[in-house]
Coordinates of C-alpha atoms in Angstrom, one line a residue:
M26 CA -43.0 -18.4 9.3
T27 CA -41.5 -15.8 7.1
R28 CA -40.0 -13.0 9.3
S29 CA -40.7 -9.4 8.2
T30 CA -37.6 -7.3 7.5
D31 CA -39.4 -3.9 7.1
T32 CA -37.8 -2.6 10.3
L33 CA -34.2 -3.9 9.7
R34 CA -32.5 -1.3 7.8
G35 CA -29.0 -1.8 8.4
L36 CA -26.8 -2.7 5.3
A37 CA -25.2 -5.8 7.0
T38 CA -28.7 -6.7 8.4
R39 CA -30.2 -6.6 5.0
A40 CA -27.5 -8.3 3.2
I41 CA -28.2 -11.4 5.6
H42 CA -31.9 -11.4 5.8
D43 CA -33.6 -9.8 2.9
G44 CA -34.7 -12.4 0.3
Q45 CA -33.0 -15.0 2.4
H46 CA -35.8 -16.2 4.8
P47 CA -35.7 -19.6 6.4
D48 CA -37.5 -22.3 4.4
P49 CA -41.1 -22.2 5.4
T50 CA -41.6 -26.0 5.1
T51 CA -38.5 -27.4 7.0
G52 CA -37.1 -24.4 9.1
A53 CA -33.8 -24.5 7.3
V54 CA -32.0 -21.3 8.1
V55 CA -30.5 -21.2 4.7
P56 CA -32.8 -21.5 1.8
P57 CA -32.5 -24.6 -0.2
I58 CA -31.0 -24.6 -3.7
Y59 CA -34.0 -25.2 -6.1
Q60 CA -31.9 -27.1 -8.6
T61 CA -34.7 -27.9 -11.1
S62 CA -35.7 -26.8 -14.6
T63 CA -39.2 -26.9 -14.2
F64 CA -42.3 -27.1 -11.8
V65 CA -45.3 -29.1 -11.6
Q66 CA -48.6 -27.5 -12.0
D67 CA -51.8 -28.6 -10.5
G68 CA -53.9 -27.9 -13.7
V69 CA -53.2 -26.2 -16.9
N70 CA -51.5 -23.0 -16.0
Q71 CA -52.6 -23.4 -12.4
F72 CA -49.2 -22.9 -10.6
R73 CA -48.2 -23.7 -7.1
E74 CA -47.3 -20.9 -4.5
G75 CA -44.6 -18.5 -5.9
G76 CA -46.1 -18.9 -9.3
H77 CA -42.9 -20.8 -10.8
E78 CA -43.5 -22.5 -14.2
Y79 CA -39.8 -22.7 -15.7
S80 CA -36.6 -21.7 -14.4
R81 CA -35.9 -19.5 -17.2
G82 CA -38.8 -17.3 -16.0
S83 CA -38.3 -17.5 -12.3
N84 CA -36.5 -19.9 -9.7
P85 CA -36.9 -19.4 -6.0
T86 CA -33.2 -19.4 -5.6
R87 CA -32.5 -16.7 -8.1
N88 CA -35.6 -14.7 -6.9
G89 CA -34.1 -14.7 -3.4
F90 CA -30.8 -13.4 -4.5
E91 CA -32.5 -10.7 -6.7
E92 CA -34.6 -9.6 -4.0
Q93 CA -31.5 -9.4 -1.6
L94 CA -29.4 -7.5 -4.1
A95 CA -32.4 -5.0 -4.8
S96 CA -32.5 -4.4 -1.3
L97 CA -28.7 -3.5 -0.9
E98 CA -28.8 -1.5 -4.0
H99 CA -32.1 0.6 -3.0
G100 CA -33.8 -0.6 -6.2
T101 CA -37.3 -2.0 -6.9
R102 CA -36.2 -4.8 -8.9
A103 CA -33.0 -6.8 -9.7
F104 CA -32.4 -9.3 -12.4
A105 CA -29.7 -12.1 -12.1
F106 CA -27.7 -13.1 -15.3
S107 CA -25.3 -15.8 -16.2
S108 CA -22.4 -13.3 -16.5
G109 CA -21.5 -9.6 -15.9
M110 CA -21.4 -9.2 -20.0
A111 CA -24.9 -11.1 -20.3
A112 CA -26.2 -8.5 -17.8
E113 CA -25.0 -5.5 -19.8
D114 CA -26.0 -7.1 -23.1
A115 CA -29.5 -7.7 -21.7
L116 CA -30.0 -4.1 -20.3
L117 CA -28.7 -2.3 -23.4
R118 CA -30.9 -4.5 -25.9
A119 CA -33.9 -3.8 -23.6
V120 CA -33.5 -0.1 -24.0
L121 CA -31.9 0.5 -27.4
Q122 CA -33.2 0.8 -30.7
P123 CA -31.4 1.1 -34.1
G124 CA -30.5 4.7 -34.6
D125 CA -29.8 5.3 -30.9
H126 CA -26.5 6.9 -29.7
V127 CA -24.5 5.7 -26.5
V128 CA -22.1 7.7 -24.5
L129 CA -19.4 5.7 -22.8
A130 CA -17.0 7.3 -19.9
A131 CA -13.4 7.0 -21.2
D132 CA -12.2 3.9 -19.2
V133 CA -15.3 1.6 -19.0
Y134 CA -14.5 -2.0 -18.8
G135 CA -12.8 -3.3 -21.9
G136 CA -15.8 -5.9 -22.4
T137 CA -18.2 -2.9 -22.3
F138 CA -16.3 -1.2 -24.9
R139 CA -16.2 -4.2 -27.1
L140 CA -19.9 -5.1 -26.7
V141 CA -20.9 -1.4 -27.9
D142 CA -18.0 -1.0 -30.5
R143 CA -18.1 -4.3 -32.1
V144 CA -21.3 -6.1 -31.4
L145 CA -24.2 -3.3 -31.0
S146 CA -22.6 -1.3 -33.6
G147 CA -23.6 -3.8 -36.2
W148 CA -27.3 -3.3 -35.2
G149 CA -27.4 0.5 -36.0
I150 CA -26.1 1.7 -32.3
S151 CA -23.5 4.5 -32.5
H152 CA -21.5 5.6 -29.7
S153 CA -19.1 8.4 -28.3
I154 CA -16.5 8.3 -25.5
V155 CA -16.4 10.9 -22.9
P156 CA -12.6 11.7 -22.6
S157 CA -13.0 12.1 -18.7
A158 CA -15.4 11.3 -15.9
S159 CA -16.5 15.0 -16.0
A160 CA -20.2 15.4 -16.3
D161 CA -19.5 18.6 -18.3
D162 CA -17.6 16.7 -20.8
A163 CA -20.5 14.1 -21.0
A164 CA -23.0 17.0 -21.6
R165 CA -20.8 17.8 -24.5
T166 CA -20.8 14.4 -25.8
V167 CA -24.4 14.0 -25.8
R168 CA -26.3 14.0 -29.2
P169 CA -29.7 15.8 -28.5
G170 CA -32.5 13.7 -29.9
S171 CA -30.5 10.6 -30.5
T172 CA -28.5 10.0 -27.2
A173 CA -30.4 7.1 -25.4
V174 CA -27.9 5.7 -22.9
L175 CA -24.8 7.3 -20.6
W176 CA -22.7 4.5 -19.3
L177 CA -20.7 5.4 -16.4
E178 CA -18.2 3.4 -14.3
T179 CA -17.0 4.8 -11.1
P180 CA -14.6 4.1 -9.6
S181 CA -13.5 3.2 -13.1
N182 CA -11.6 0.3 -14.4
P183 CA -8.4 0.4 -14.6
L184 CA -7.5 4.1 -13.8
L185 CA -9.9 4.5 -10.7
R186 CA -11.4 7.7 -11.9
V187 CA -14.3 9.0 -9.8
A188 CA -17.3 10.6 -11.3
D189 CA -20.3 12.8 -9.8
I190 CA -23.2 10.5 -10.3
A191 CA -25.5 12.9 -9.4
A192 CA -24.2 15.5 -12.0
W193 CA -24.1 12.6 -14.7
A194 CA -27.8 12.0 -13.7
R195 CA -28.8 15.5 -14.4
V196 CA -27.0 15.5 -17.9
A197 CA -28.9 12.2 -18.7
D198 CA -32.3 13.7 -17.6
D199 CA -31.7 16.9 -19.5
A200 CA -31.0 14.5 -22.7
G201 CA -34.1 12.4 -22.1
A202 CA -31.7 9.6 -21.8
L203 CA -31.0 7.0 -19.2
L204 CA -27.8 6.9 -17.1
V205 CA -26.4 3.4 -16.3
V206 CA -23.8 3.0 -13.6
D207 CA -21.4 0.0 -13.4
N208 CA -21.1 -0.4 -9.6
T209 CA -18.7 -3.4 -9.6
F210 CA -15.9 -1.7 -8.1
A211 CA -17.7 0.2 -5.3
T212 CA -20.4 -2.4 -4.6
P213 CA -23.5 -1.3 -2.7
A214 CA -21.4 -1.4 0.4
L215 CA -19.8 1.9 -0.6
Q216 CA -22.2 3.4 -3.2
N217 CA -25.8 3.4 -4.2
P218 CA -26.1 5.1 -7.7
L219 CA -30.0 4.7 -7.8
A220 CA -30.0 7.1 -4.7
L221 CA -28.0 9.5 -6.5
G222 CA -30.3 9.6 -9.7
A223 CA -29.0 6.7 -11.8
H224 CA -31.7 4.8 -13.6
A225 CA -30.1 1.4 -13.7
V226 CA -27.2 -0.2 -11.9
A227 CA -24.9 -3.0 -13.6
H228 CA -22.8 -5.5 -11.6
S229 CA -20.5 -8.2 -12.5
T230 CA -21.5 -10.4 -9.5
T231 CA -18.5 -12.6 -10.2
K232 CA -16.4 -10.2 -8.4
Y233 CA -17.0 -8.7 -5.0
I234 CA -20.5 -9.8 -4.6
G235 CA -19.7 -13.4 -5.2
G236 CA -16.4 -12.5 -3.5
H237 CA -14.8 -15.8 -3.6
S238 CA -13.7 -16.3 -7.3
D239 CA -15.9 -19.5 -7.6
V240 CA -19.0 -18.2 -9.4
L241 CA -19.7 -16.4 -12.7
G242 CA -22.6 -14.1 -12.9
G243 CA -24.0 -10.5 -13.5
A244 CA -27.2 -8.3 -12.5
V245 CA -28.9 -5.3 -13.2
V246 CA -30.8 -3.5 -10.7
V247 CA -33.5 -0.6 -11.5
G248 CA -35.5 1.7 -9.6
D249 CA -39.1 3.0 -10.7
A250 CA -38.0 4.8 -14.0
H251 CA -40.0 4.4 -17.2
W252 CA -38.5 4.2 -20.7
R253 CA -40.4 4.4 -23.9
G254 CA -43.9 3.7 -22.5
E255 CA -42.8 0.8 -19.9
T256 CA -41.1 0.5 -16.8
L257 CA -37.4 -0.4 -16.9
A258 CA -38.3 -3.4 -14.5
E259 CA -40.9 -4.5 -17.3
R260 CA -38.5 -4.3 -20.2
L261 CA -35.8 -6.2 -18.2
A262 CA -38.3 -8.9 -17.1
F263 CA -39.2 -9.6 -20.6
Q264 CA -35.5 -9.4 -21.9
Q265 CA -34.4 -11.7 -19.3
F266 CA -37.2 -14.2 -20.0
A267 CA -37.1 -13.9 -23.7
C268 CA -33.5 -14.1 -24.3
G269 CA -32.7 -16.5 -21.2
A270 CA -29.1 -15.8 -20.3
V271 CA -30.4 -16.1 -16.5
A272 CA -28.1 -17.1 -13.5
G273 CA -28.6 -20.9 -12.7
P274 CA -29.8 -22.0 -9.1
F275 CA -26.5 -23.0 -7.8
D276 CA -24.7 -19.7 -9.2
A277 CA -27.5 -17.7 -7.6
F278 CA -27.0 -19.5 -4.3
L279 CA -23.3 -18.7 -4.2
A280 CA -23.8 -15.1 -5.1
A281 CA -26.3 -14.7 -2.5
R282 CA -24.1 -16.6 0.0
G283 CA -21.3 -14.0 -0.7
L284 CA -23.4 -11.0 -0.5
K285 CA -24.1 -11.8 3.0
T286 CA -20.6 -11.1 4.0
L287 CA -20.1 -8.2 1.4
P288 CA -20.2 -5.4 4.0
L289 CA -17.6 -7.1 6.3
R290 CA -15.3 -8.1 3.6
M291 CA -15.4 -4.7 1.9
E292 CA -14.2 -3.2 5.1
R293 CA -11.0 -5.3 4.9
H294 CA -10.6 -4.7 1.3
C295 CA -10.7 -1.1 1.7
S296 CA -8.3 -1.0 4.8
N297 CA -5.7 -3.1 3.2
A298 CA -5.9 -1.3 0.0
L299 CA -5.4 2.1 1.6
E300 CA -2.1 0.7 3.3
V301 CA -0.9 -0.6 0.0
A302 CA -1.6 2.5 -2.0
H303 CA 0.5 4.5 0.8
F304 CA 3.2 1.9 0.5
L305 CA 3.3 2.3 -3.2
R306 CA 3.1 5.9 -3.0
S307 CA 6.2 5.8 -0.8
R308 CA 8.4 4.0 -3.3
D309 CA 11.0 5.4 -5.6
D310 CA 10.6 2.5 -7.9
V311 CA 6.8 3.5 -8.6
V312 CA 6.0 6.4 -10.6
E313 CA 2.3 6.7 -10.5
V314 CA -0.3 5.3 -8.2
H315 CA -4.2 5.6 -9.0
Y316 CA -6.3 5.0 -5.7
P317 CA -9.1 7.5 -4.9
G318 CA -8.2 7.1 -1.1
L319 CA -4.9 9.0 -1.6
E320 CA -5.2 12.8 -0.8
D321 CA -3.4 13.5 -4.1
H322 CA -5.8 11.7 -6.3
P323 CA -7.7 14.2 -8.6
Q324 CA -11.1 13.1 -7.4
H325 CA -10.3 12.4 -3.7
D326 CA -12.8 15.0 -2.1
L327 CA -15.7 13.9 -4.6
A328 CA -14.7 10.1 -3.7
A329 CA -14.8 11.1 0.0
Q330 CA -18.3 12.5 -0.5
T331 CA -19.7 9.7 -2.5
L332 CA -18.0 6.6 -1.4
H333 CA -19.1 5.8 2.2
G334 CA -17.0 3.4 4.4
G335 CA -14.0 3.2 2.3
F336 CA -12.4 3.8 -1.1
G337 CA -12.7 0.3 -2.5
G338 CA -10.1 -2.7 -3.0
I339 CA -8.7 -1.9 -6.2
I340 CA -5.3 0.1 -7.0
S341 CA -3.4 0.6 -10.3
F342 CA 0.3 1.5 -10.5
R343 CA 3.1 2.1 -13.0
P344 CA 6.6 0.9 -11.8
A345 CA 9.5 3.0 -12.9
G346 CA 11.0 0.4 -15.2
G347 CA 8.3 0.5 -17.5
V348 CA 6.8 -2.5 -19.5
R349 CA 9.5 -5.0 -18.5
A350 CA 9.3 -3.9 -15.0
A351 CA 5.5 -4.4 -15.0
H352 CA 5.8 -7.8 -16.4
E353 CA 8.3 -8.9 -14.0
F354 CA 6.4 -7.5 -11.0
V355 CA 3.5 -9.8 -11.9
A356 CA 5.7 -12.7 -12.4
A357 CA 7.8 -12.2 -9.1
S358 CA 4.8 -11.6 -6.8
E359 CA 3.9 -14.6 -4.7
L360 CA 0.8 -13.3 -3.0
Y361 CA -0.7 -11.5 -6.1
N362 CA -1.7 -14.2 -8.6
L363 CA -1.9 -13.2 -12.2
S364 CA -5.6 -13.1 -13.4
V365 CA -8.0 -11.2 -15.4
S366 CA -10.6 -11.0 -12.4
L367 CA -10.7 -9.3 -9.2
G368 CA -12.9 -8.9 -6.0
G369 CA -12.3 -12.1 -4.5
V370 CA -10.8 -12.9 -1.0
E371 CA -7.3 -13.5 -2.6
S372 CA -5.1 -10.8 -4.2
L373 CA -4.6 -10.8 -7.9
A374 CA -2.7 -8.7 -10.3
C375 CA -3.0 -8.1 -14.0
V376 CA -1.7 -5.8 -16.9
P377 CA -4.9 -4.5 -18.3
H378 CA -3.3 -3.1 -21.5
S379 CA -2.6 -6.9 -22.7
M380 CA -5.4 -8.6 -20.7
T381 CA -8.7 -6.9 -19.5
H382 CA -8.6 -4.0 -21.9
A383 CA -6.8 -5.6 -25.0
S384 CA -9.9 -4.5 -27.0
R385 CA -8.8 -0.8 -26.6
V386 CA -5.5 -1.3 -27.9
G387 CA -4.8 1.0 -31.0
T388 CA -7.5 3.3 -30.1
A389 CA -7.0 6.8 -28.4
Y390 CA -8.4 5.2 -25.1
E391 CA -5.8 2.4 -24.7
V392 CA -4.5 2.2 -21.1
P393 CA -0.8 2.5 -20.6
E394 CA 1.3 -0.6 -21.4
D395 CA 3.1 -0.7 -18.2
L396 CA -0.1 -0.1 -16.0
V397 CA -0.6 -2.9 -13.2
R398 CA -3.8 -3.4 -11.7
L399 CA -4.0 -4.9 -8.2
S400 CA -6.9 -6.4 -6.5
V401 CA -6.0 -6.2 -2.9
G402 CA -7.3 -9.3 -1.0
L403 CA -8.1 -10.1 2.5
E404 CA -4.6 -11.4 3.6
S405 CA -2.7 -10.0 6.7
I406 CA -1.5 -6.6 5.6
D407 CA 2.2 -7.4 6.7
D408 CA 2.1 -10.2 3.9
H409 CA 1.0 -7.6 1.5
L410 CA 3.7 -5.3 2.1
A411 CA 6.5 -7.8 2.1
D412 CA 5.5 -9.5 -0.9
L413 CA 5.0 -6.0 -2.8
D414 CA 8.4 -5.0 -1.4
R415 CA 10.1 -8.3 -2.8
A416 CA 8.2 -8.0 -6.2
L417 CA 9.0 -4.4 -6.8
G418 CA 12.6 -4.9 -6.0
A419 CA 12.7 -7.9 -8.7
A420 CA 10.8 -5.3 -11.1
S421 CA 13.4 -2.5 -10.4
R422 CA 16.1 -4.6 -11.2
V423 CA 14.8 -5.8 -14.6
G424 CA 13.8 -2.2 -15.5
R425 CA 17.3 -1.2 -15.0
G426 CA 18.4 -4.1 -17.2
D427 CA 20.5 -5.8 -14.2
V428 CA 19.2 -9.2 -14.7
P429 CA 17.4 -10.9 -17.4
S430 CA 13.5 -11.3 -16.8
A431 CA 12.8 -14.8 -15.6
G432 CA 9.0 -14.0 -15.4
G433 CA 8.9 -13.3 -19.2
A434 CA 10.4 -16.8 -20.0
R435 CA 7.9 -18.3 -17.7
Q436 CA 5.1 -16.4 -19.5
Q437 CA 6.3 -17.5 -23.0
A438 CA 6.5 -21.0 -21.8
A439 CA 2.8 -20.9 -20.6

């Protein structure tokens, strides 16, 4: 029997139950993985219960995950894709046409910038970049009559800027445009952009939603907004089916499993990150720390109003010794593995300038060369602090020129 969840409203409860009903045939508590490409019909176009025909169009495992995510984001529909970039590409192609203009907040993910700057530009899409997270600056960047999409990431990657989503939504509405919010860093455990006026939410489900660094995926969640004569849901459904970059059944299963523990994991990510941020702020060998949970963060008060339950698990900082120190830090750390991803249970570090945001090098919006981004994992906080102390000590010595950088030799050898 399918149990109604209409009265189950808590975030953690919805994460576990919505879209994840026990199997009606066997009673299996965990819905099975429908690892199939196609479905038998009882007659020509006579589909069995659920209406499944071909897994590009629909699959019970993917549909369950989409229902689960839509519930957490307070959306009407969610669409799961094979990667975060596939999700972004599908969304933008579903709503844009040649001659349209896109407004990007300054430090969106490098892959988003590359998609708009190098791929969509070849199809007649222009773009402008807002030099900050300010809605007022966004309003000044809008081109009346041609701006179709405003794209915002908050907290942003990698400088952790926080934006007023409701204010950006008003700018979009005034321009007759759509506001898309990349909610990968905050996740629906901390922030629901649709409830603040956004028209669509994008996720790399590879990150916190999957949560275990073992699945690649992306998603778009929409509310009841209309665009150019159709609902956004209708446009996304067509784009997903027509172009086919869907999440496979096993990937959808892993993402759904991760989503069930998202609220609990985010509590630990946030508490660990806040302690790590305070630790970094206390160090003489760290010159800059970006984390919205710190009271001296420029948008701390706004973050406290818009992020509920914590300030996220991502921190970026600049060591006192510059680029050499940054490279030595990521080489010397034993807990923070060097990787381009984030959001897993384990801690990761990267140097965005030459890794995740290399597509911006040479532009006015490239990130500092010596910026280090930390994805703070779920390990014991004492181990975090001990490892950071050791790695920063090594970075400090290299920055002063006291010792040669062993880490640089290791990276060249790799």
